[in-house]
Short mmCIF file of C-alpha atoms in Angstrom, two decimals:
data_model
loop_
_atom_site.label_atom_id
_atom_site.label_comp_id
_atom_site.label_asym_id
_atom_site.label_seq_id
_atom_site.Cartn_x
_atom_site.Cartn_y
_atom_site.Cartn_z
CA MET A 1 115.85 52.29 224.12
CA PRO A 2 119.22 52.48 222.58
CA SER A 3 120.74 55.81 221.90
CA PHE A 4 121.16 56.99 218.36
CA SER A 5 123.17 59.76 216.33
CA ILE A 6 120.79 61.20 213.87
CA ALA A 7 120.90 63.98 211.43
CA HIS A 8 117.61 65.73 210.33
CA VAL A 9 118.29 67.25 207.01
CA THR A 10 115.67 69.87 205.87
CA PRO A 11 115.92 71.50 202.29
CA TYR A 12 114.44 74.85 203.47
CA PRO A 13 116.07 77.66 204.75
CA TRP A 14 116.29 77.73 208.37
CA GLU A 15 114.92 81.05 208.94
CA SER A 16 111.84 80.51 206.72
CA GLU A 17 109.01 81.79 208.61
CA GLY A 18 105.85 79.76 208.77
CA ASP A 19 107.78 76.91 206.85
CA GLU A 20 105.57 73.73 208.28
CA VAL A 21 108.43 71.58 207.35
CA ASN A 22 110.88 72.96 209.50
CA ALA A 23 108.50 73.32 212.24
CA TYR A 24 108.22 69.62 211.90
CA VAL A 25 111.93 68.78 212.03
CA ALA A 26 112.58 71.17 214.63
CA GLY A 27 109.80 69.59 217.17
CA VAL A 28 110.84 66.12 216.45
CA ALA A 29 114.54 66.58 217.03
CA ARG A 30 113.95 68.45 220.08
CA GLU A 31 112.28 65.61 221.42
CA LEU A 32 114.54 62.86 219.98
CA SER A 33 117.26 65.10 221.71
CA ARG A 34 115.34 65.08 225.12
CA ARG A 35 114.68 61.28 225.11
CA GLY A 36 118.85 61.08 224.93
CA HIS A 37 119.50 60.91 220.85
CA ARG A 38 122.45 62.88 219.68
CA VAL A 39 121.00 64.88 217.11
CA LEU A 40 122.26 67.23 214.40
CA VAL A 41 119.90 69.46 212.11
CA LEU A 42 121.46 70.33 208.71
CA ALA A 43 119.70 73.13 206.53
CA PRO A 44 120.52 75.59 204.45
CA SER A 45 120.54 78.94 205.69
CA ARG A 46 119.68 82.99 204.83
CA SER A 47 122.04 83.97 207.48
CA GLN A 48 125.56 84.72 206.35
CA GLU A 49 126.53 85.15 210.01
CA ARG A 50 124.61 81.90 210.75
CA VAL A 51 126.63 79.71 207.62
CA ARG A 52 130.06 81.77 208.86
CA ASP A 53 129.62 80.27 212.70
CA SER A 54 128.33 76.78 211.26
CA ARG A 55 131.37 76.51 209.09
CA ARG A 56 133.59 77.75 211.74
CA ALA A 57 132.53 74.63 214.19
CA LEU A 58 132.96 72.24 211.03
CA ARG A 59 136.24 73.31 210.88
CA ALA A 60 137.12 73.20 214.39
CA ALA A 61 135.83 69.74 214.75
CA ARG A 62 137.67 68.21 211.71
CA ALA A 63 140.48 66.42 214.06
CA HIS A 64 137.51 65.23 216.03
CA PRO A 65 134.32 64.97 214.11
CA GLN A 66 131.92 63.24 216.82
CA ALA A 67 132.34 66.58 218.93
CA LEU A 68 129.89 68.29 216.94
CA LEU A 69 127.42 65.82 218.80
CA GLU A 70 128.67 66.51 222.01
CA GLY A 71 125.63 68.24 224.21
CA THR A 72 122.91 67.32 221.59
CA ASP A 73 121.62 64.66 223.77
CA GLU A 74 119.91 67.06 226.40
CA GLY A 75 116.98 68.51 224.72
CA HIS A 76 119.13 70.73 222.41
CA PRO A 77 119.93 69.53 219.06
CA ARG A 78 122.45 71.49 217.07
CA VAL A 79 121.56 73.25 214.34
CA LEU A 80 124.39 73.33 211.25
CA ALA A 81 123.77 75.68 208.49
CA VAL A 82 125.31 74.18 205.64
CA GLY A 83 125.41 77.06 203.20
CA GLU A 84 123.26 79.77 201.89
CA VAL A 85 120.63 78.66 199.62
CA LEU A 86 117.18 80.81 198.47
CA ASP A 87 115.09 78.74 196.76
CA VAL A 88 114.77 75.33 196.80
CA VAL A 89 112.03 72.34 195.09
CA GLY A 90 108.40 73.27 196.14
CA ALA A 91 104.90 73.57 195.00
CA THR A 92 104.96 77.35 194.92
CA ARG A 93 108.98 78.09 194.79
CA ARG A 94 110.80 78.70 191.58
CA ARG A 95 112.99 75.58 191.08
CA PRO A 96 116.80 76.45 191.25
CA SER A 97 119.04 74.75 188.50
CA ALA A 98 121.46 73.20 190.83
CA LEU A 99 122.46 73.27 194.26
CA PRO A 100 125.41 75.46 195.27
CA ILE A 101 128.70 73.33 194.99
CA ASP A 102 129.98 74.62 198.44
CA VAL A 103 126.50 73.25 200.23
CA ALA A 104 127.04 70.15 198.43
CA ARG A 105 130.70 69.93 199.76
CA THR A 106 129.81 70.87 202.99
CA VAL A 107 127.19 68.16 203.36
CA GLU A 108 130.06 65.75 201.94
CA GLU A 109 132.43 66.42 204.00
CA LEU A 110 130.21 66.22 207.09
CA LEU A 111 128.76 63.09 206.37
CA ALA A 112 132.10 61.60 205.48
CA ASN A 113 133.23 62.30 209.02
CA VAL A 114 130.89 62.63 211.28
CA GLU A 115 129.92 59.02 212.61
CA LEU A 116 125.81 58.75 212.36
CA ASP A 117 123.45 56.04 212.75
CA PHE A 118 120.82 57.72 210.86
CA VAL A 119 120.28 60.52 208.01
CA HIS A 120 116.74 61.52 208.11
CA VAL A 121 115.83 63.53 204.98
CA HIS A 122 112.65 65.52 204.51
CA GLU A 123 111.44 66.30 200.99
CA PRO A 124 115.21 64.81 199.54
CA PHE A 125 114.29 65.90 195.67
CA ALA A 126 117.09 67.18 193.58
CA PRO A 127 118.45 69.93 193.81
CA SER A 128 118.03 70.15 197.49
CA THR A 129 120.49 70.09 200.62
CA ALA A 130 118.30 66.88 201.85
CA ASN A 131 119.04 65.03 198.40
CA ALA A 132 123.04 66.02 198.90
CA ALA A 133 122.65 64.14 202.25
CA LEU A 134 121.02 61.09 200.80
CA ARG A 135 123.66 61.14 198.08
CA HIS A 136 126.48 61.14 200.34
CA SER A 137 125.11 59.17 203.25
CA ARG A 138 127.07 56.55 204.98
CA ALA A 139 124.55 55.73 207.66
CA LEU A 140 120.87 54.02 207.42
CA ASN A 141 118.34 56.39 205.85
CA VAL A 142 114.86 57.66 206.25
CA GLY A 143 113.20 59.78 204.07
CA SER A 144 110.00 61.83 205.16
CA PHE A 145 107.47 63.32 202.54
CA HIS A 146 105.25 66.18 203.45
CA ALA A 147 103.83 68.17 200.07
CA SER A 148 100.42 66.95 198.96
CA SER A 149 100.74 69.04 195.57
CA GLU A 150 101.05 67.03 192.27
CA ARG A 151 102.29 70.27 191.14
CA LEU A 152 105.67 69.31 192.67
CA LEU A 153 106.30 66.24 191.50
CA SER A 154 104.83 67.26 188.17
CA THR A 155 108.30 69.62 187.88
CA LEU A 156 110.56 66.91 188.37
CA LEU A 157 112.78 65.82 185.43
CA ALA A 158 115.02 62.80 185.40
CA ARG A 159 112.56 60.48 187.20
CA ARG A 160 114.64 57.71 186.78
CA PHE A 161 117.60 59.54 188.71
CA VAL A 162 115.41 60.62 191.40
CA GLU A 163 114.13 56.99 191.95
CA SER A 164 117.59 55.81 191.79
CA PHE A 165 118.34 57.86 195.15
CA PHE A 166 115.07 57.09 196.55
CA GLY A 167 116.24 53.27 196.29
CA ARG A 168 118.76 54.29 199.05
CA LEU A 169 115.74 54.89 201.53
CA ASP A 170 115.54 52.14 204.40
CA ALA A 171 112.18 53.61 205.38
CA ARG A 172 109.68 55.99 203.93
CA THR A 173 107.40 58.09 206.15
CA ALA A 174 104.57 60.31 204.94
CA SER A 175 103.32 63.49 207.44
CA THR A 176 99.76 63.58 205.61
CA PRO A 177 97.57 60.60 204.05
CA ALA A 178 97.35 63.33 201.11
CA ALA A 179 101.28 63.39 200.77
CA ALA A 180 101.41 59.47 201.04
CA ALA A 181 99.02 59.07 198.38
CA VAL A 182 100.71 61.32 196.03
CA MET A 183 104.34 59.75 196.80
CA GLU A 184 102.55 56.23 196.30
CA ARG A 185 101.35 57.34 192.96
CA HIS A 186 104.30 58.86 191.53
CA PHE A 187 106.71 56.70 193.53
CA PRO A 188 105.56 53.35 194.53
CA GLY A 189 106.66 52.29 197.91
CA GLU A 190 105.64 51.72 201.43
CA TYR A 191 105.06 55.09 203.28
CA ARG A 192 104.41 54.99 206.93
CA LEU A 193 102.13 57.71 208.21
CA VAL A 194 103.55 59.77 210.76
CA PRO A 195 101.77 62.98 211.45
CA ASP A 196 103.04 66.00 213.15
CA ASN A 197 101.84 65.46 216.90
CA ASP A 198 103.37 64.38 220.15
CA ALA A 199 103.52 60.73 219.25
CA ALA A 200 105.95 61.59 216.08
CA ALA A 201 108.92 60.91 218.00
CA ASP A 202 107.54 57.43 219.50
CA ALA A 203 107.26 56.68 215.60
CA PHE A 204 110.38 57.42 214.81
CA GLU A 205 112.20 55.60 217.47
CA GLU A 206 110.28 52.50 216.61
CA ILE A 207 111.50 52.92 213.00
CA TYR A 208 115.06 53.67 213.76
CA SER A 209 115.28 50.72 216.34
CA GLY A 210 113.82 48.26 213.59
CA LEU A 211 116.23 49.55 211.04
CA ALA A 212 119.25 48.89 213.50
CA ARG A 213 118.43 45.80 214.06
CA ARG A 214 119.58 45.10 210.08
CA ARG A 215 122.88 45.91 210.54
CA HIS A 216 125.62 43.36 211.33
CA GLU A 217 127.46 43.28 214.45
CA ALA A 218 130.81 41.30 214.38
CA PRO A 219 130.88 38.21 216.62
CA ALA A 220 133.26 39.04 219.77
CA ASP A 221 135.71 36.26 219.53
CA HIS A 222 138.47 37.88 221.23
CA ALA A 223 140.61 34.30 221.44
CA LEU A 224 140.14 34.13 217.74
CA ALA A 225 141.29 37.84 217.07
CA ASP A 226 144.46 37.05 219.92
CA ARG A 227 145.79 33.86 217.65
CA LEU A 228 145.34 36.13 214.56
CA ALA A 229 147.21 38.95 215.54
CA THR A 230 150.45 36.73 215.82
CA ARG A 231 149.94 35.78 212.22
CA PRO A 232 151.94 37.53 210.01
CA LEU A 233 150.61 39.76 207.53
CA ILE A 234 150.03 38.73 203.81
CA ASP A 235 148.56 40.55 200.68
CA VAL A 236 145.22 38.76 199.31
CA ASP A 237 143.30 39.23 195.92
CA LEU A 238 139.74 38.09 196.38
CA HIS A 239 138.54 38.30 192.72
CA MET A 240 140.30 37.13 189.43
CA HIS A 241 139.55 34.37 186.91
CA THR A 242 141.25 31.97 184.57
CA ASP A 243 140.86 30.31 181.28
CA HIS A 244 137.85 28.04 182.98
CA SER A 245 136.03 31.38 182.48
CA PRO A 246 134.52 31.76 178.79
CA ASP A 247 136.08 35.06 178.79
CA CYS A 248 139.34 34.76 180.11
CA ALA A 249 142.53 33.24 178.61
CA THR A 250 144.88 33.10 181.37
CA PRO A 251 146.07 29.50 182.23
CA VAL A 252 145.97 28.44 185.64
CA GLU A 253 149.99 28.02 185.65
CA VAL A 254 150.53 31.62 184.67
CA LEU A 255 147.77 32.97 187.03
CA LEU A 256 149.79 30.97 189.70
CA ALA A 257 153.29 32.30 188.71
CA THR A 258 151.88 36.04 188.44
CA ALA A 259 150.55 35.75 191.60
CA ARG A 260 153.95 34.88 193.14
CA GLU A 261 155.46 37.53 190.98
CA GLN A 262 153.34 40.09 192.55
CA GLY A 263 153.85 38.92 196.19
CA LEU A 264 150.43 37.64 196.64
CA GLY A 265 150.22 35.17 199.62
CA ALA A 266 146.70 34.06 198.86
CA ILE A 267 144.30 34.48 195.91
CA ALA A 268 140.42 33.50 195.30
CA VAL A 269 140.10 32.11 192.18
CA THR A 270 136.51 32.73 190.90
CA ASP A 271 135.59 31.75 187.48
CA HIS A 272 132.22 32.29 186.34
CA ASN A 273 129.78 29.40 187.07
CA GLU A 274 132.49 26.75 187.47
CA ILE A 275 135.10 25.69 190.18
CA SER A 276 137.19 23.58 187.95
CA GLY A 277 139.99 26.27 187.30
CA ALA A 278 139.97 26.88 191.28
CA LEU A 279 140.25 23.51 192.33
CA GLU A 280 143.26 23.00 189.82
CA ALA A 281 145.08 25.92 190.87
CA ARG A 282 144.56 24.92 194.59
CA ALA A 283 146.18 21.64 193.52
CA GLN A 284 149.09 22.93 192.07
CA ALA A 285 149.78 25.81 194.65
CA GLY A 286 151.86 23.91 197.04
CA GLY A 287 154.91 25.46 196.14
CA SER A 288 158.76 23.78 196.05
CA ALA A 289 162.39 24.59 196.85
CA GLU A 290 161.97 27.46 193.66
CA GLU A 291 158.55 28.51 194.19
CA PRO A 292 156.82 29.77 197.85
CA PRO A 293 153.34 28.37 198.54
CA LEU A 294 150.47 30.12 197.58
CA LYS A 295 146.90 29.77 199.38
CA VAL A 296 143.97 29.59 196.94
CA ILE A 297 140.45 29.74 197.88
CA VAL A 298 137.98 27.81 195.57
CA GLY A 299 135.56 30.17 194.69
CA GLU A 300 132.49 30.69 192.13
CA GLU A 301 131.17 34.02 190.55
CA ILE A 302 127.71 32.62 189.96
CA LYS A 303 124.94 34.10 187.90
CA THR A 304 121.41 33.93 189.64
CA ALA A 305 118.16 34.04 187.47
CA GLY A 306 117.88 37.53 187.06
CA GLN A 307 119.25 39.06 190.44
CA GLY A 308 122.60 39.54 189.19
CA GLU A 309 125.76 37.44 190.55
CA VAL A 310 127.07 36.66 194.02
CA ILE A 311 130.58 35.07 194.63
CA GLY A 312 130.80 31.68 196.82
CA LEU A 313 134.34 31.32 198.53
CA PHE A 314 135.46 28.27 200.09
CA LEU A 315 133.49 25.88 198.08
CA GLU A 316 134.30 22.35 197.42
CA GLN A 317 131.03 21.76 194.76
CA LYS A 318 130.13 24.19 191.73
CA ILE A 319 126.78 25.61 192.12
CA PRO A 320 124.69 25.77 189.18
CA ARG A 321 123.79 29.31 187.71
CA GLY A 322 120.15 30.17 187.22
CA LEU A 323 119.24 29.56 190.87
CA SER A 324 117.39 32.36 192.87
CA LEU A 325 119.94 34.75 194.62
CA ALA A 326 118.20 33.34 197.65
CA GLU A 327 118.91 29.61 196.48
CA THR A 328 122.52 30.50 195.64
CA VAL A 329 123.26 32.06 199.03
CA ALA A 330 121.67 28.93 200.64
CA GLU A 331 123.73 26.84 198.57
CA ILE A 332 126.98 28.67 199.69
CA LYS A 333 125.96 28.56 203.09
CA ARG A 334 125.10 24.88 202.97
CA GLN A 335 128.61 24.25 201.83
CA GLY A 336 130.38 26.30 204.78
CA GLY A 337 131.37 28.96 202.50
CA VAL A 338 131.38 32.78 202.61
CA VAL A 339 128.72 34.90 200.65
CA TYR A 340 130.91 37.62 198.66
CA VAL A 341 128.66 40.44 196.69
CA PRO A 342 131.06 41.71 193.55
CA HIS A 343 130.67 45.04 192.00
CA PRO A 344 127.57 45.86 193.51
CA PHE A 345 125.31 48.75 191.97
CA ASP A 346 127.94 48.63 188.79
CA ARG A 347 125.21 48.86 186.11
CA MET A 348 127.70 47.60 183.19
CA HIS A 349 127.76 44.39 185.53
CA SER A 350 124.97 41.85 186.14
CA VAL A 351 124.28 43.32 189.95
CA PRO A 352 121.76 42.79 192.52
CA ASP A 353 120.35 46.01 193.51
CA TYR A 354 118.77 47.42 196.57
CA GLU A 355 115.48 45.09 196.27
CA HIS A 356 117.44 41.89 195.76
CA LEU A 357 119.97 42.60 198.49
CA LEU A 358 118.13 43.48 201.49
CA PRO A 359 116.02 40.06 201.71
CA ILE A 360 119.37 38.40 201.93
CA LEU A 361 121.30 40.88 203.94
CA ASP A 362 121.47 38.45 207.19
CA ASP A 363 123.55 36.15 205.10
CA VAL A 364 126.04 38.39 203.24
CA ASP A 365 129.15 37.77 204.82
CA ALA A 366 131.32 40.53 202.86
CA ILE A 367 130.85 43.18 200.03
CA GLU A 368 133.10 44.30 197.10
CA VAL A 369 133.46 47.82 197.79
CA PHE A 370 136.46 48.27 195.30
CA ASN A 371 137.07 46.67 191.74
CA PRO A 372 139.14 48.27 189.39
CA ARG A 373 137.39 47.41 186.51
CA VAL A 374 134.24 49.46 187.38
CA ALA A 375 134.33 52.25 185.13
CA ILE A 376 132.46 54.69 186.89
CA THR A 377 133.88 55.50 190.47
CA SER A 378 130.52 56.42 192.13
CA PHE A 379 129.57 52.44 191.69
CA ASN A 380 132.46 51.90 193.94
CA GLU A 381 131.48 54.56 196.41
CA GLU A 382 128.00 53.25 196.46
CA ALA A 383 129.26 50.17 197.51
CA GLY A 384 131.28 51.56 199.94
CA ARG A 385 128.44 53.22 201.51
CA PHE A 386 126.05 50.14 201.49
CA ALA A 387 128.60 48.06 203.27
CA ALA A 388 128.99 51.17 206.02
CA LYS A 389 125.29 51.64 206.60
CA TYR A 390 124.80 47.80 207.34
CA ARG A 391 128.27 47.39 208.74
CA ILE A 392 129.12 44.66 206.13
CA THR A 393 132.94 43.50 205.92
CA ALA A 394 134.41 45.39 203.24
CA GLY A 395 136.34 43.47 200.58
CA ALA A 396 138.09 44.15 197.49
CA GLY A 397 139.79 42.19 194.22
CA SER A 398 141.36 43.06 190.92
CA ASP A 399 138.37 41.01 189.19
CA SER A 400 141.51 40.29 186.69
CA HIS A 401 140.56 38.85 183.21
CA VAL A 402 144.37 39.00 182.13
CA ALA A 403 147.33 38.35 184.23
CA GLN A 404 148.64 41.96 183.76
CA GLY A 405 145.93 43.40 186.24
CA LEU A 406 146.23 40.57 189.13
CA GLY A 407 146.97 42.42 192.25
CA SER A 408 145.93 45.72 191.16
CA VAL A 409 144.04 46.00 194.33
CA ARG A 410 144.88 43.67 197.15
CA ILE A 411 143.63 43.39 200.89
CA ARG A 412 146.25 43.26 203.56
CA MET A 413 145.40 40.97 206.19
CA ARG A 414 146.77 38.49 208.78
CA ASP A 415 147.15 34.78 207.55
CA PHE A 416 144.30 32.47 207.96
CA ASP A 417 143.38 29.04 207.62
CA ASP A 418 139.61 28.59 207.34
CA PRO A 419 136.45 30.63 206.65
CA GLN A 420 135.92 31.83 210.32
CA GLU A 421 139.59 32.83 210.49
CA PHE A 422 139.24 34.30 206.94
CA LEU A 423 136.39 36.59 208.16
CA GLN A 424 137.76 37.56 211.49
CA SER A 425 140.98 38.94 209.51
CA LEU A 426 139.23 40.61 206.94
CA ARG A 427 137.28 43.06 209.58
CA ASP A 428 140.45 44.40 210.62
CA ALA A 429 142.47 44.49 207.08
CA ASP A 430 143.50 47.34 204.81
CA ILE A 431 142.67 47.78 201.37
CA VAL A 432 145.77 48.64 199.10
CA THR A 433 145.35 49.79 195.46
CA ARG A 434 147.86 51.10 192.82
CA PRO A 435 147.07 53.30 190.09
CA SER A 436 146.17 51.23 186.81
CA SER A 437 144.50 51.62 183.29
CA LEU A 438 141.28 50.24 182.97
CA LEU A 439 141.61 50.97 179.05
CA TYR A 440 144.70 48.90 178.77
CA VAL A 441 143.65 45.50 180.75
CA GLN A 442 140.37 45.61 178.88
CA ALA A 443 142.21 46.04 175.56
CA LEU A 444 144.48 43.26 176.75
CA LYS A 445 141.69 40.89 177.50
CA PHE A 446 140.13 41.73 174.25
CA LEU A 447 143.26 40.73 172.49
CA GLN A 448 143.99 37.79 174.20
CA THR A 449 140.70 35.99 174.14
CA ARG A 450 140.14 36.68 170.36
CA ALA A 451 143.61 35.60 169.23
CA PRO A 452 143.95 31.83 167.71
CA ALA A 453 144.84 29.19 170.20
CA SER A 454 148.11 28.49 168.83
CA ALA A 455 148.90 32.51 169.64
CA ARG A 456 147.66 32.07 173.12
CA ARG A 457 149.64 28.95 174.14
CA ALA A 458 152.81 30.79 172.37
CA ARG A 459 152.14 33.48 174.59
CA ASN A 460 151.72 32.05 177.89
CA ALA A 461 154.51 30.15 177.29
CA ARG A 462 156.99 32.77 176.93
CA ARG A 463 155.19 34.87 179.78
CA LEU A 464 155.71 31.69 181.94
CA LYS A 465 159.02 31.05 181.30
CA ARG A 466 159.79 34.80 182.14
CA LEU A 467 158.18 34.92 185.49
CA ARG A 468 159.96 31.33 186.41
CA SER A 469 163.25 33.12 185.75
CA GLY A 470 162.63 35.86 187.52
CA GLY A 471 162.15 38.26 184.76
CA GLY A 472 158.49 39.10 185.47
CA GLY A 473 159.42 42.71 186.61
CA ALA A 474 159.27 44.56 189.82
CA THR A 475 156.26 44.61 192.13
CA PRO A 476 154.50 48.17 191.62
CA GLY A 477 154.28 50.50 194.32
CA SER A 478 151.18 50.73 196.09
CA ARG A 479 148.89 52.80 198.32
CA GLY A 480 146.60 52.24 201.25
CA ARG A 481 143.27 53.13 201.59
CA ARG A 482 140.00 51.87 203.47
#
């Protein structure tokens, strides 16, 4: 049995006398710790002294967050009081209007910095410490439900909001048959019965081990890594469009000239349901005495049958739209391509959700964790959490539909020659972004795609002449991020 780092999170003040959930958490955490797992317990508290001591420990561990886990694998889990909370959601408790902001921030900071295999939340209804933990977790998530009262669930507002958070759970358990029945009625799903007895730790170890096998493990190809270490660093934009996409008016020539002007060493051309623009770009990108060569990855952003979009990289043949997500992924793999999931969780795009991503998880090579055209920041953040929890390689791209947006986010990585080298280089890459205006590029897209064809041709000719004469402007400054 491998050793895991686990945080159990309860919504109830740790000092609550006779609280069955806290007693359940304490017993399971203690037994898991005794078996060699590193275990933290996160809970609100009524004790100012306990809260001060916990926050003092958190501040002391900021330079080395993993220090919080030291000594928690010897039968003594560490209890951290994340803030003072007097009332929580419950069958007989007054419902609070919101979680105190200091509690939410403490939970967010802790889960962002301490590397955990699992965040195990108990009664993760909002607002509560457990729900905040589920919201900010970058680990695999297990949810345990204990209340068997319909009254608890009848008080919940924004049911769809709650359901969206429950979608982040990788496993659900219930401590009693009555609790399982209530949850299945209100929030359908598979709830495994894990009673509060001596066998609970056995059941959770089995659940943890099964979920851990879903995470990606990077192949240990040291020879390939050593070879790439000698290659130069280049900037790469992994998501863009040409006028071969119906919602873009950028000719291939303008795209290539702009990419060179932006200092990009490689680009992935990913038109919607089409590869002709990418093939044309690759054919024209060889370079000359006046223009340096530019590496072009032939890609396609493919619309599936109601399961969102997926990008195939390193393709040679067009993949038809309208296949299932699994069929589309299989076709990308058949061509020896890379499966890249764009703008996941952005509800303003056609995206695969958790339900559709999990069955193809083993075949996903990379996931787009930053897209500047995503209007709501939390969608990018959710993609980052998804990539982290399953250890999927992170990527990014401008998703440019106008030349002015090209390179607004880029990957700084070692040069590569094939899909295998590309993925190895991407695993060690840095994501670099620069400030940009979504409203500005969206307005440009609207104006350019709606302009008469003659006006578009004249504008593109002027831009191409300006770029080739060196008048395209200096490359804007950038800043690094992971």
